[in-house]
Coordinates of N, CA, C and O in Angstrom, one line a residue:
M1 N 83.8 -79.8 -42.1 CA 84.3 -80.3 -43.4 C 83.3 -81.3 -43.9 O 82.8 -82.2 -43.2
Y2 N 83.0 -81.2 -45.2 CA 82.0 -82.1 -45.8 C 82.8 -83.1 -46.7 O 83.8 -82.8 -47.3
I3 N 82.3 -84.3 -46.7 CA 82.7 -85.3 -47.6 C 81.9 -85.1 -48.9 O 80.7 -85.2 -48.8
V4 N 82.5 -84.9 -50.0 CA 81.8 -84.7 -51.3 C 81.4 -86.1 -51.8 O 82.3 -86.9 -52.1
T5 N 80.1 -86.3 -51.8 CA 79.6 -87.6 -52.4 C 78.8 -87.3 -53.6 O 78.3 -86.1 -53.8
P6 N 78.5 -88.3 -54.4 CA 77.6 -88.1 -55.6 C 76.2 -87.6 -55.1 O 75.6 -86.7 -55.8
E7 N 75.7 -88.0 -54.0 CA 74.4 -87.6 -53.5 C 74.4 -86.1 -53.1 O 73.5 -85.4 -53.4
R8 N 75.5 -85.7 -52.5 CA 75.6 -84.3 -52.1 C 75.7 -83.4 -53.3 O 75.1 -82.3 -53.4
K9 N 76.5 -83.8 -54.3 CA 76.6 -83.1 -55.6 C 75.3 -82.9 -56.3 O 74.9 -81.9 -56.8
L10 N 74.5 -84.0 -56.3 CA 73.2 -84.0 -56.9 C 72.3 -83.1 -56.2 O 71.5 -82.3 -56.8
A11 N 72.3 -83.1 -54.8 CA 71.4 -82.2 -54.0 C 71.8 -80.8 -54.3 O 70.9 -79.9 -54.4
E12 N 73.1 -80.5 -54.3 CA 73.5 -79.1 -54.6 C 73.1 -78.6 -56.0 O 72.6 -77.5 -56.2
A13 N 73.2 -79.5 -57.0 CA 72.7 -79.2 -58.3 C 71.2 -78.9 -58.4 O 70.8 -78.0 -59.1
C14 N 70.4 -79.7 -57.7 CA 69.0 -79.6 -57.6 C 68.6 -78.2 -57.0 O 67.7 -77.5 -57.5
A15 N 69.3 -77.9 -55.9 CA 69.0 -76.7 -55.2 C 69.3 -75.5 -56.1 O 68.6 -74.5 -56.2
L16 N 70.5 -75.5 -56.7 CA 70.9 -74.4 -57.6 C 70.0 -74.3 -58.8 O 69.5 -73.2 -59.1
S17 N 69.7 -75.4 -59.5 CA 68.9 -75.3 -60.7 C 67.4 -74.9 -60.3 O 66.8 -74.1 -61.0
G18 N 67.0 -75.3 -59.1 CA 65.7 -74.9 -58.6 C 65.6 -73.4 -58.3 O 64.7 -72.6 -58.7
A19 N 66.7 -72.9 -57.7 CA 66.8 -71.4 -57.4 C 66.8 -70.6 -58.7 O 66.2 -69.6 -58.9
L20 N 67.6 -71.1 -59.7 CA 67.7 -70.4 -61.0 C 66.4 -70.4 -61.7 O 66.0 -69.5 -62.4
A21 N 65.6 -71.6 -61.6 CA 64.3 -71.6 -62.2 C 63.3 -70.6 -61.6 O 62.5 -70.0 -62.3
L22 N 63.4 -70.5 -60.3 CA 62.6 -69.4 -59.6 C 63.0 -68.0 -60.1 O 62.1 -67.2 -60.4
A23 N 64.2 -67.8 -60.3 CA 64.7 -66.5 -60.8 C 64.2 -66.3 -62.2 O 63.7 -65.1 -62.5
D24 N 64.2 -67.3 -63.0 CA 63.7 -67.2 -64.3 C 62.2 -66.9 -64.3 O 61.7 -66.0 -65.1
L25 N 61.4 -67.6 -63.5 CA 60.0 -67.4 -63.4 C 59.6 -65.9 -63.0 O 58.7 -65.3 -63.4
A26 N 60.4 -65.4 -62.1 CA 60.2 -64.1 -61.5 C 60.7 -63.0 -62.5 O 60.3 -61.8 -62.3
G27 N 61.6 -63.3 -63.4 CA 62.2 -62.3 -64.3 C 63.3 -61.6 -63.6 O 63.7 -60.5 -64.0
W28 N 64.0 -62.3 -62.6 CA 65.1 -61.7 -62.0 C 66.4 -62.0 -62.8 O 66.5 -63.0 -63.4
R29 N 67.3 -61.0 -62.7 CA 68.6 -61.2 -63.4 C 69.6 -61.2 -62.2 O 69.7 -60.4 -61.4
I30 N 70.5 -62.2 -62.3 CA 71.6 -62.4 -61.3 C 72.6 -61.3 -61.6 O 73.0 -61.1 -62.8
S31 N 72.9 -60.5 -60.6 CA 73.8 -59.4 -60.8 C 75.3 -59.9 -60.8 O 75.7 -60.5 -59.8
R32 N 75.9 -59.8 -61.9 CA 77.3 -60.3 -62.1 C 78.3 -59.3 -61.7 O 79.3 -59.6 -61.1
S33 N 78.1 -58.0 -62.0 CA 79.1 -57.0 -61.7 C 78.4 -56.0 -60.7 O 78.4 -54.8 -61.0
S34 N 78.0 -56.5 -59.6 CA 77.3 -55.6 -58.6 C 78.4 -54.9 -57.8 O 79.5 -55.3 -57.6
S35 N 77.9 -53.8 -57.3 CA 78.8 -53.1 -56.3 C 78.8 -53.8 -55.0 O 79.7 -53.5 -54.1
L36 N 78.0 -54.7 -54.8 CA 77.9 -55.5 -53.5 C 79.0 -56.6 -53.5 O 78.9 -57.5 -54.4
I37 N 79.9 -56.5 -52.6 CA 80.9 -57.5 -52.5 C 80.8 -58.1 -51.1 O 81.0 -57.4 -50.1
L38 N 80.4 -59.4 -51.0 CA 80.1 -60.0 -49.8 C 81.4 -60.7 -49.3 O 82.2 -61.2 -50.1
S39 N 81.5 -60.9 -48.0 CA 82.7 -61.6 -47.4 C 82.6 -63.1 -47.7 O 81.6 -63.6 -48.1
P40 N 83.7 -63.8 -47.5 CA 83.8 -65.2 -48.0 C 82.6 -66.1 -47.6 O 82.2 -66.9 -48.5
P41 N 82.1 -66.1 -46.4 CA 81.0 -67.1 -46.2 C 79.8 -66.9 -47.1 O 79.0 -67.8 -47.2
F42 N 79.6 -65.8 -47.7 CA 78.4 -65.4 -48.4 C 78.6 -65.3 -49.9 O 77.7 -64.9 -50.6
R43 N 79.8 -65.5 -50.4 CA 80.2 -65.2 -51.8 C 79.4 -66.1 -52.8 O 79.3 -65.8 -53.9
N44 N 78.9 -67.3 -52.3 CA 78.2 -68.1 -53.2 C 76.7 -67.8 -53.3 O 76.0 -68.4 -54.1
Y45 N 76.3 -66.7 -52.6 CA 74.9 -66.3 -52.7 C 74.7 -65.5 -54.0 O 75.6 -64.8 -54.4
L46 N 73.6 -65.7 -54.6 CA 73.3 -65.0 -55.8 C 72.6 -63.7 -55.5 O 71.6 -63.7 -54.8
H47 N 73.2 -62.6 -56.0 CA 72.6 -61.3 -55.7 C 71.7 -60.8 -56.8 O 72.1 -60.8 -58.0
I48 N 70.5 -60.5 -56.5 CA 69.5 -60.0 -57.4 C 69.2 -58.6 -57.1 O 68.4 -58.3 -56.2
E49 N 69.9 -57.7 -57.7 CA 69.9 -56.3 -57.4 C 68.5 -55.7 -57.5 O 68.0 -54.9 -56.7
Q50 N 67.8 -56.0 -58.6 CA 66.5 -55.4 -58.9 C 65.5 -55.8 -57.9 O 64.5 -55.1 -57.6
A51 N 65.7 -56.9 -57.2 CA 64.7 -57.4 -56.2 C 65.3 -57.1 -54.8 O 64.6 -57.5 -53.8
Q52 N 66.5 -56.6 -54.6 CA 67.1 -56.4 -53.3 C 67.1 -57.7 -52.5 O 66.6 -57.7 -51.4
L53 N 67.6 -58.7 -53.2 CA 67.5 -60.1 -52.7 C 68.8 -60.9 -52.8 O 69.4 -60.8 -53.8
L54 N 69.0 -61.7 -51.8 CA 70.1 -62.7 -51.9 C 69.3 -64.0 -52.2 O 68.4 -64.4 -51.4
L55 N 69.6 -64.7 -53.2 CA 69.0 -66.0 -53.6 C 70.0 -67.1 -53.2 O 71.2 -67.1 -53.6
V56 N 69.6 -67.9 -52.2 CA 70.6 -68.8 -51.6 C 70.1 -70.3 -51.7 O 69.3 -70.8 -51.0
P57 N 70.7 -71.0 -52.7 CA 70.5 -72.4 -52.8 C 71.1 -73.1 -51.6 O 72.3 -72.8 -51.3
S58 N 70.5 -74.1 -51.0 CA 71.0 -74.7 -49.8 C 70.6 -76.1 -49.7 O 69.5 -76.5 -50.1
I59 N 71.5 -76.9 -49.1 CA 71.2 -78.3 -48.8 C 71.3 -78.6 -47.4 O 71.3 -79.8 -46.9
E60 N 71.5 -77.6 -46.6 CA 71.7 -77.8 -45.1 C 70.4 -78.3 -44.5 O 69.4 -78.0 -45.0
P61 N 70.5 -78.9 -43.3 CA 69.3 -79.3 -42.6 C 68.4 -78.2 -42.3 O 68.8 -77.0 -42.2
S62 N 67.1 -78.5 -42.2 CA 66.1 -77.4 -42.1 C 66.4 -76.4 -41.0 O 66.7 -76.7 -39.9
R63 N 66.4 -75.2 -41.5 CA 66.6 -74.0 -40.6 C 67.9 -73.8 -40.0 O 68.2 -72.7 -39.4
R64 N 68.8 -74.7 -40.0 CA 70.1 -74.6 -39.4 C 71.0 -73.5 -40.0 O 71.7 -72.9 -39.4
D65 N 70.8 -73.4 -41.3 CA 71.7 -72.4 -42.1 C 71.1 -71.0 -42.0 O 71.8 -70.1 -42.5
L66 N 69.9 -70.8 -41.5 CA 69.3 -69.5 -41.5 C 70.1 -68.4 -40.7 O 70.1 -67.2 -41.0
A67 N 70.8 -68.9 -39.6 CA 71.6 -67.9 -38.9 C 72.7 -67.4 -39.7 O 73.0 -66.2 -39.7
V68 N 73.4 -68.2 -40.5 CA 74.4 -67.8 -41.4 C 73.9 -66.9 -42.5 O 74.4 -65.8 -42.8
V69 N 72.8 -67.3 -43.1 CA 72.1 -66.5 -44.1 C 71.8 -65.1 -43.5 O 71.9 -64.1 -44.2
G70 N 71.3 -65.1 -42.3 CA 70.9 -63.9 -41.6 C 72.1 -62.9 -41.5 O 71.9 -61.7 -41.7
R71 N 73.3 -63.5 -41.2 CA 74.5 -62.6 -41.2 C 74.8 -62.0 -42.6 O 75.2 -60.8 -42.7
G72 N 74.6 -62.8 -43.6 CA 74.7 -62.3 -45.0 C 73.7 -61.2 -45.3 O 74.1 -60.2 -46.0
M73 N 72.5 -61.4 -44.8 CA 71.5 -60.3 -45.0 C 71.9 -59.0 -44.4 O 71.7 -58.0 -44.9
R74 N 72.4 -59.1 -43.2 CA 72.8 -57.9 -42.4 C 74.0 -57.2 -43.2 O 74.0 -56.0 -43.3
E75 N 74.9 -58.0 -43.7 CA 76.0 -57.5 -44.4 C 75.6 -56.8 -45.7 O 76.0 -55.7 -46.1
A76 N 74.6 -57.5 -46.5 CA 74.2 -57.0 -47.7 C 73.0 -55.9 -47.6 O 72.8 -55.2 -48.6
R77 N 72.4 -55.9 -46.4 CA 71.2 -55.1 -46.2 C 70.1 -55.3 -47.2 O 69.6 -54.4 -47.9
C78 N 69.8 -56.6 -47.4 CA 68.7 -56.9 -48.3 C 68.1 -58.2 -47.8 O 68.6 -58.9 -46.9
D79 N 67.0 -58.6 -48.4 CA 66.2 -59.8 -48.1 C 66.9 -61.0 -48.6 O 67.9 -60.9 -49.4
A80 N 66.5 -62.2 -48.2 CA 67.0 -63.4 -48.7 C 65.9 -64.4 -49.0 O 64.9 -64.5 -48.2
L81 N 66.1 -65.3 -50.0 CA 65.3 -66.4 -50.3 C 66.1 -67.6 -50.3 O 67.0 -67.8 -51.2
V82 N 65.9 -68.5 -49.3 CA 66.7 -69.7 -49.2 C 65.9 -70.8 -49.9 O 64.7 -71.0 -49.6
V83 N 66.5 -71.5 -50.8 CA 65.8 -72.5 -51.7 C 66.4 -73.8 -51.4 O 67.6 -74.0 -51.6
K84 N 65.6 -74.8 -51.1 CA 66.0 -76.2 -50.8 C 65.2 -77.1 -51.7 O 64.0 -77.0 -51.7
A85 N 65.9 -78.1 -52.3 CA 65.2 -79.1 -53.0 C 64.9 -80.3 -52.1 O 65.7 -80.6 -51.2
S86 N 63.7 -80.8 -52.2 CA 63.4 -82.0 -51.3 C 64.3 -83.1 -51.6 O 64.7 -83.3 -52.7
S87 N 64.7 -83.8 -50.5 CA 65.5 -85.0 -50.7 C 64.8 -86.3 -50.5 O 65.3 -87.4 -50.8
E88 N 63.6 -86.2 -50.0 CA 62.8 -87.4 -49.8 C 61.4 -87.2 -50.2 O 60.9 -86.0 -50.3
G89 N 60.7 -88.2 -50.6 CA 59.3 -88.1 -51.0 C 59.2 -87.4 -52.3 O 60.0 -87.5 -53.2
R90 N 58.1 -86.6 -52.4 CA 57.8 -85.9 -53.7 C 58.9 -84.8 -53.9 O 59.3 -84.1 -53.0
R91 N 59.4 -84.8 -55.1 CA 60.4 -83.8 -55.5 C 59.8 -82.4 -55.7 O 58.9 -82.2 -56.6
T92 N 60.2 -81.5 -54.9 CA 59.7 -80.1 -55.0 C 60.7 -79.2 -54.4 O 61.8 -79.6 -53.9
L93 N 60.4 -77.9 -54.3 CA 61.2 -76.9 -53.6 C 60.6 -76.4 -52.4 O 59.3 -76.2 -52.4
Y94 N 61.3 -76.2 -51.4 CA 60.9 -75.5 -50.1 C 61.7 -74.3 -50.0 O 62.9 -74.3 -50.2
C95 N 61.0 -73.2 -49.6 CA 61.7 -71.9 -49.5 C 61.4 -71.3 -48.1 O 60.4 -71.5 -47.5
A96 N 62.4 -70.5 -47.7 CA 62.2 -69.6 -46.5 C 62.6 -68.2 -47.0 O 63.6 -68.0 -47.6
F97 N 61.7 -67.3 -46.7 CA 61.9 -65.9 -47.1 C 62.3 -65.1 -45.8 O 61.6 -65.1 -44.9
G98 N 63.4 -64.4 -45.9 CA 63.9 -63.6 -44.8 C 63.7 -62.1 -45.2 O 64.3 -61.7 -46.2
K99 N 63.0 -61.4 -44.4 CA 62.8 -59.9 -44.7 C 63.8 -59.2 -43.8 O 63.8 -59.3 -42.6
W100 N 64.8 -58.5 -44.4 CA 65.8 -57.7 -43.7 C 65.1 -56.5 -43.0 O 64.3 -55.8 -43.6
G101 N 65.6 -56.3 -41.8 CA 65.2 -55.1 -41.1 C 66.3 -54.5 -40.3 O 67.3 -55.2 -40.0
R102 N 66.3 -53.2 -40.1 CA 67.4 -52.6 -39.4 C 67.7 -53.2 -38.0 O 68.8 -53.4 -37.6
Q103 N 66.6 -53.6 -37.3 CA 66.8 -54.2 -36.0 C 67.0 -55.7 -36.0 O 67.8 -56.2 -35.3
D104 N 66.2 -56.4 -36.9 CA 66.4 -57.8 -37.0 C 65.7 -58.3 -38.3 O 65.0 -57.6 -38.9
N105 N 66.0 -59.5 -38.6 CA 65.4 -60.2 -39.8 C 64.2 -61.0 -39.4 O 64.2 -61.6 -38.3
R106 N 63.2 -61.0 -40.2 CA 62.0 -61.8 -39.9 C 61.9 -62.9 -41.0 O 62.0 -62.6 -42.2
W107 N 61.8 -64.1 -40.5 CA 61.7 -65.3 -41.4 C 60.3 -65.8 -41.6 O 59.6 -65.8 -40.6
H108 N 60.0 -66.2 -42.8 CA 58.7 -66.8 -43.1 C 59.1 -68.1 -43.8 O 59.7 -68.2 -44.9
H109 N 58.7 -69.2 -43.1 CA 59.2 -70.6 -43.5 C 58.1 -71.3 -44.3 O 56.9 -70.8 -44.4
S110 N 58.4 -72.4 -44.8 CA 57.5 -73.4 -45.4 C 56.7 -72.8 -46.6 O 55.5 -72.9 -46.7
R111 N 57.4 -72.2 -47.5 CA 56.8 -71.7 -48.7 C 57.1 -72.7 -49.8 O 58.2 -73.3 -49.9
R112 N 56.2 -72.9 -50.7 CA 56.4 -73.7 -51.9 C 56.0 -73.0 -53.2 O 55.2 -72.1 -53.1
L113 N 56.6 -73.4 -54.3 CA 56.3 -72.8 -55.6 C 54.9 -73.3 -56.0 O 54.5 -74.4 -55.8
W114 N 54.1 -72.3 -56.4 CA 52.7 -72.5 -56.9 C 52.6 -71.8 -58.3 O 53.1 -70.7 -58.4
L115 N 52.1 -72.5 -59.3 CA 51.9 -71.9 -60.6 C 50.4 -71.9 -61.0 O 49.7 -72.9 -60.8
S116 N 49.9 -70.7 -61.4 CA 48.5 -70.6 -61.9 C 48.4 -71.3 -63.3 O 49.5 -71.7 -63.9
R117 N 47.2 -71.4 -63.8 CA 47.0 -71.9 -65.1 C 47.8 -71.1 -66.2 O 48.1 -71.6 -67.3
D118 N 48.0 -69.8 -65.9 CA 48.7 -68.9 -66.8 C 50.1 -68.7 -66.5 O 50.8 -67.8 -67.0
N119 N 50.7 -69.6 -65.7 CA 52.1 -69.7 -65.2 C 52.5 -68.5 -64.4 O 53.7 -68.1 -64.4
E120 N 51.6 -67.8 -63.7 CA 52.0 -66.8 -62.7 C 52.6 -67.6 -61.5 O 52.0 -68.6 -61.1
A121 N 53.7 -67.2 -61.1 CA 54.4 -67.9 -60.0 C 54.2 -67.3 -58.7 O 54.4 -66.0 -58.6
W122 N 53.9 -68.0 -57.7 CA 53.8 -67.6 -56.3 C 54.5 -68.5 -55.4 O 54.8 -69.6 -55.7
L123 N 54.9 -67.9 -54.2 CA 55.3 -68.8 -53.1 C 54.2 -68.8 -52.1 O 53.7 -67.7 -51.6
V124 N 53.7 -70.0 -51.9 CA 52.5 -70.1 -51.0 C 52.9 -71.0 -49.8 O 53.8 -71.8 -49.9
P125 N 52.0 -71.0 -48.8 CA 52.3 -71.9 -47.6 C 52.2 -73.3 -48.0 O 51.3 -73.7 -48.8
D126 N 53.1 -74.2 -47.5 CA 53.0 -75.6 -47.7 C 51.8 -76.1 -46.9 O 51.7 -75.9 -45.7
P127 N 50.9 -76.8 -47.6 CA 49.7 -77.3 -46.9 C 50.0 -78.3 -45.8 O 49.3 -78.4 -44.8
A128 N 51.2 -78.9 -45.9 CA 51.6 -79.9 -44.8 C 52.2 -79.2 -43.6 O 52.4 -79.8 -42.6
E129 N 52.5 -77.9 -43.7 CA 53.0 -77.1 -42.6 C 52.1 -75.9 -42.3 O 52.3 -74.9 -42.9
P130 N 51.1 -76.1 -41.4 CA 50.1 -75.0 -41.2 C 50.6 -73.9 -40.4 O 50.2 -73.6 -39.3
V131 N 51.7 -73.2 -40.9 CA 52.3 -72.1 -40.2 C 52.2 -70.9 -41.1 O 52.5 -71.0 -42.3
E132 N 51.8 -69.7 -40.6 CA 51.7 -68.5 -41.4 C 50.9 -68.8 -42.7 O 51.4 -68.5 -43.8
I133 N 49.7 -69.3 -42.6 CA 49.0 -69.7 -43.8 C 48.4 -68.5 -44.6 O 48.0 -68.7 -45.7
D134 N 48.5 -67.3 -44.1 CA 48.0 -66.2 -44.8 C 49.0 -65.4 -45.6 O 48.7 -64.3 -46.1
L135 N 50.3 -65.8 -45.7 CA 51.3 -65.1 -46.4 C 51.6 -65.7 -47.7 O 52.1 -66.8 -47.9
F136 N 51.3 -64.9 -48.8 CA 51.5 -65.3 -50.2 C 52.4 -64.3 -50.9 O 52.2 -63.1 -50.7
Y137 N 53.4 -64.8 -51.6 CA 54.3 -63.9 -52.3 C 54.2 -64.2 -53.8 O 54.4 -65.3 -54.2
R138 N 54.0 -63.2 -54.6 CA 54.0 -63.3 -56.1 C 55.4 -63.1 -56.5 O 56.0 -62.1 -56.1
L139 N 55.9 -63.9 -57.4 CA 57.2 -63.7 -58.0 C 57.1 -62.8 -59.1 O 56.5 -63.1 -60.2
T140 N 57.7 -61.6 -58.9 CA 57.7 -60.5 -59.9 C 59.1 -60.0 -60.1 O 60.0 -60.3 -59.2
P141 N 59.4 -59.2 -61.1 CA 60.8 -58.7 -61.2 C 61.3 -57.9 -60.1 O 62.5 -57.7 -59.9
G142 N 60.4 -57.3 -59.3 CA 60.8 -56.5 -58.1 C 61.0 -57.3 -56.8 O 61.0 -58.5 -56.9
P143 N 61.1 -56.6 -55.7 CA 61.2 -57.2 -54.4 C 60.0 -58.1 -54.1 O 58.9 -57.8 -54.5
L144 N 60.3 -59.2 -53.3 CA 59.2 -60.0 -52.8 C 58.4 -59.2 -51.8 O 58.9 -58.7 -50.9
R145 N 57.1 -59.2 -52.0 CA 56.2 -58.5 -51.1 C 55.0 -59.4 -50.8 O 54.6 -60.2 -51.7
I146 N 54.4 -59.3 -49.6 CA 53.2 -60.0 -49.3 C 52.1 -59.4 -50.1 O 51.9 -58.2 -50.1
L147 N 51.4 -60.3 -50.9 CA 50.3 -59.8 -51.7 C 49.0 -60.4 -51.3 O 48.9 -61.6 -51.1
E148 N 48.1 -59.6 -51.1 CA 46.7 -60.0 -50.8 C 45.8 -59.3 -51.6 O 46.0 -58.1 -52.0
P149 N 44.6 -59.8 -52.0 CA 44.2 -61.1 -51.6 C 44.7 -62.2 -52.6 O 45.0 -61.9 -53.8
F150 N 44.9 -63.3 -52.1 CA 45.2 -64.5 -53.0 C 44.0 -65.4 -52.8 O 43.8 -66.0 -51.8
V151 N 43.1 -65.3 -53.8 CA 41.9 -66.0 -53.8 C 42.1 -67.3 -54.5 O 42.4 -67.4 -55.7
C152 N 41.9 -68.4 -53.8 CA 42.2 -69.7 -54.4 C 41.4 -70.8 -53.5 O 41.5 -70.7 -52.3
T153 N 40.8 -71.7 -54.2 CA 40.2 -72.8 -53.4 C 41.2 -73.8 -53.0 O 42.3 -73.8 -53.6
E154 N 40.9 -74.7 -52.1 CA 41.8 -75.7 -51.7 C 42.2 -76.6 -52.9 O 43.3 -77.1 -53.0
L155 N 41.2 -76.9 -53.8 CA 41.5 -77.7 -55.0 C 42.5 -77.0 -55.9 O 43.4 -77.6 -56.4
D156 N 42.4 -75.7 -56.0 CA 43.3 -74.9 -56.8 C 44.7 -74.9 -56.2 O 45.7 -74.9 -57.0
I157 N 44.8 -74.9 -54.9 CA 46.1 -74.9 -54.3 C 46.8 -76.2 -54.7 O 48.0 -76.2 -55.1
G158 N 46.2 -77.3 -54.6 CA 46.8 -78.6 -54.9 C 47.1 -78.7 -56.4 O 48.2 -79.1 -56.8
A159 N 46.3 -78.1 -57.3 CA 46.5 -78.2 -58.7 C 47.7 -77.3 -59.1 O 48.6 -77.6 -59.9
G160 N 47.8 -76.1 -58.4 CA 48.9 -75.2 -58.6 C 50.3 -75.8 -58.1 O 51.3 -75.6 -58.8
L161 N 50.2 -76.5 -57.0 CA 51.4 -77.1 -56.5 C 51.8 -78.3 -57.5 O 53.0 -78.5 -57.7
D162 N 50.8 -79.0 -58.0 CA 51.2 -80.0 -59.0 C 51.8 -79.5 -60.2 O 52.7 -80.0 -60.8
R163 N 51.2 -78.3 -60.7 CA 51.8 -77.7 -61.9 C 53.3 -77.3 -61.6 O 54.1 -77.4 -62.5
A164 N 53.5 -76.7 -60.5 CA 54.8 -76.3 -60.1 C 55.8 -77.5 -60.0 O 56.9 -77.4 -60.5
D165 N 55.3 -78.6 -59.4 CA 56.2 -79.8 -59.3 C 56.5 -80.3 -60.7 O 57.6 -80.8 -60.9
A166 N 55.5 -80.3 -61.6 CA 55.7 -80.8 -63.0 C 56.7 -79.9 -63.7 O 57.6 -80.3 -64.4
F167 N 56.7 -78.5 -63.5 CA 57.6 -77.6 -64.0 C 59.0 -77.9 -63.5 O 60.0 -78.0 -64.2
L168 N 59.2 -78.2 -62.2 CA 60.5 -78.5 -61.6 C 61.0 -79.9 -62.1 O 62.2 -80.0 -62.3
A169 N 60.1 -80.8 -62.3 CA 60.5 -82.1 -62.8 C 61.1 -81.9 -64.2 O 62.1 -82.6 -64.5
A170 N 60.5 -81.0 -65.0 CA 61.1 -80.7 -66.3 C 62.5 -80.1 -66.2 O 63.4 -80.4 -66.9
V171 N 62.6 -79.2 -65.2 CA 63.9 -78.5 -65.0 C 65.0 -79.5 -64.6 O 66.1 -79.5 -65.0
W172 N 64.6 -80.5 -63.7 CA 65.5 -81.5 -63.2 C 65.7 -82.7 -64.1 O 66.4 -83.6 -63.8
G173 N 64.9 -82.7 -65.2 CA 65.1 -83.8 -66.1 C 64.4 -85.1 -65.6 O 64.8 -86.2 -66.0
D174 N 63.4 -84.9 -64.8 CA 62.7 -86.1 -64.2 C 61.7 -86.7 -65.2 O 61.1 -87.7 -64.9
R175 N 61.4 -86.0 -66.2 CA 60.3 -86.5 -67.1 C 61.0 -87.0 -68.4 O 61.9 -86.5 -68.9

């Protein structure tokens, strides 16, 4: 059981508004009258039928909630994108992408929103977490897929992360 505090409410609002901002950038529509009916632990997940994706805003500690989300993926038979707003330091979003498979789900952690100069949105590896550095996902109306090549200099990575953080600051009313 959780004690509802103002800080918890704010964190939940940031995670949800960040997830909805990603959906908007990708052109995803939240399915309101979907044929997919999830059981109670997963009913707060946002289903994006066109992308075969569960969009899951979360404030749980790092990676602890992925087992629960994984069960939701198995039930829905679709991928999941877990979106967390940072609670310390620089305000940004951190994402984990789960690829549903018949045998098991594969998770790709430490993704951050990156925006090009033309506002193309990508999920790129967090430079602070050198894990799976070659996996880049472009946010498009369809399912998330690994897209290569992603040609970008190190300076461009930082500039794109800064543009994305400025976009999120506007979403969150930080400016």
